[in-house]
Short mmCIF file of C-alpha atoms in Angstrom, two decimals:
data_model
loop_
_atom_site.label_atom_id
_atom_site.label_comp_id
_atom_site.label_asym_id
_atom_site.label_seq_id
_atom_site.Cartn_x
_atom_site.Cartn_y
_atom_site.Cartn_z
CA CYS A 259 -12.22 277.63 136.43
CA GLU A 260 -9.22 276.10 134.67
CA ILE A 261 -10.58 277.15 131.27
CA CYS A 262 -12.08 280.66 131.67
CA ASN A 263 -10.40 281.60 135.01
CA ARG A 264 -13.71 282.45 136.77
CA ASN A 265 -13.67 282.27 140.54
CA PHE A 266 -16.00 279.73 142.12
CA THR A 267 -18.70 281.02 144.48
CA VAL A 268 -21.87 279.73 146.05
CA LEU A 269 -23.65 280.42 142.75
CA ILE A 270 -20.82 279.46 140.36
CA ARG A 271 -20.26 275.82 141.20
CA ARG A 272 -17.24 273.73 140.29
CA HIS A 273 -17.54 270.60 138.18
CA HIS A 274 -14.95 268.03 137.17
CA CYS A 275 -14.56 266.95 133.57
CA ARG A 276 -14.96 263.17 133.47
CA ASN A 277 -12.51 262.97 130.58
CA CYS A 278 -9.52 265.17 131.52
CA GLY A 279 -10.25 265.90 135.19
CA LYS A 280 -10.07 269.70 134.99
CA CYS A 281 -12.04 271.68 137.57
CA VAL A 282 -14.38 273.87 135.50
CA CYS A 283 -17.50 276.04 135.83
CA GLY A 284 -20.89 275.05 134.43
CA THR A 285 -20.45 277.29 131.40
CA CYS A 286 -17.23 275.52 130.42
CA ALA A 287 -18.68 272.06 131.15
CA PHE A 288 -22.03 272.39 129.41
CA GLU A 289 -21.97 269.11 127.47
CA LYS A 290 -22.77 265.63 128.72
CA VAL A 291 -21.70 262.56 126.74
CA ARG A 292 -21.89 258.81 127.01
CA MET A 293 -18.42 257.50 127.78
CA ASP A 294 -17.69 253.85 127.07
CA ALA A 295 -14.78 253.81 129.53
CA VAL A 296 -16.90 254.98 132.49
CA ASP A 297 -20.51 253.81 132.14
CA ASP A 298 -22.10 253.84 128.70
CA SER A 299 -25.62 253.91 130.18
CA LYS A 300 -25.15 257.31 131.89
CA LEU A 301 -24.34 260.76 130.56
CA GLN A 302 -21.09 262.14 131.98
CA ARG A 303 -20.22 265.84 132.30
CA VAL A 304 -17.20 266.83 130.23
CA CYS A 305 -15.59 270.19 129.53
CA ASN A 306 -16.36 271.84 126.21
CA PRO A 307 -12.89 271.19 124.68
CA CYS A 308 -13.10 267.48 125.56
CA ALA A 309 -16.64 267.34 124.18
CA GLU A 310 -15.41 268.60 120.82
CA ILE A 311 -12.60 266.03 120.77
CA LEU A 312 -14.96 263.21 121.75
CA LYS A 313 -17.50 264.28 119.13
CA ALA A 314 -14.84 264.34 116.41
CA SER A 315 -13.51 260.91 117.37
CA ARG A 316 -16.99 259.40 117.58
CA ALA A 317 -18.08 260.94 114.27
CA GLY A 318 -15.45 258.83 112.51
CA GLY A 319 -16.80 255.64 114.11
CA TYR A 320 -20.17 253.99 113.70
CA GLY A 321 -23.18 255.79 112.27
CA GLY A 322 -25.39 255.49 115.37
CA GLY A 323 -26.76 258.30 117.54
CA SER A 324 -24.15 260.58 119.02
CA GLY A 325 -25.40 260.75 122.61
CA TYR A 326 -24.25 264.38 122.98
CA GLY A 327 -25.76 267.52 124.46
CA ALA A 328 -29.38 268.25 125.23
CA ALA A 329 -30.65 265.89 122.52
CA ALA A 330 -29.24 262.95 124.51
CA TRP A 331 -31.40 263.65 127.57
#
């Protein structure tokens, strides 16, 4: 994992952040967000650092629902 340095195995799968492109484990890519640039109708997996950045940037925008995390399912 490019964030926590875990080795990938059959049980620890690799995921790609849809924002920065890093190859990360499921623990480091827990959040799913709606991304206007990709497809606003689907939740996209992003790494935890990108999720925090996207949350902060979206919090300053409109007052609608955030579309983040388990609540967005």
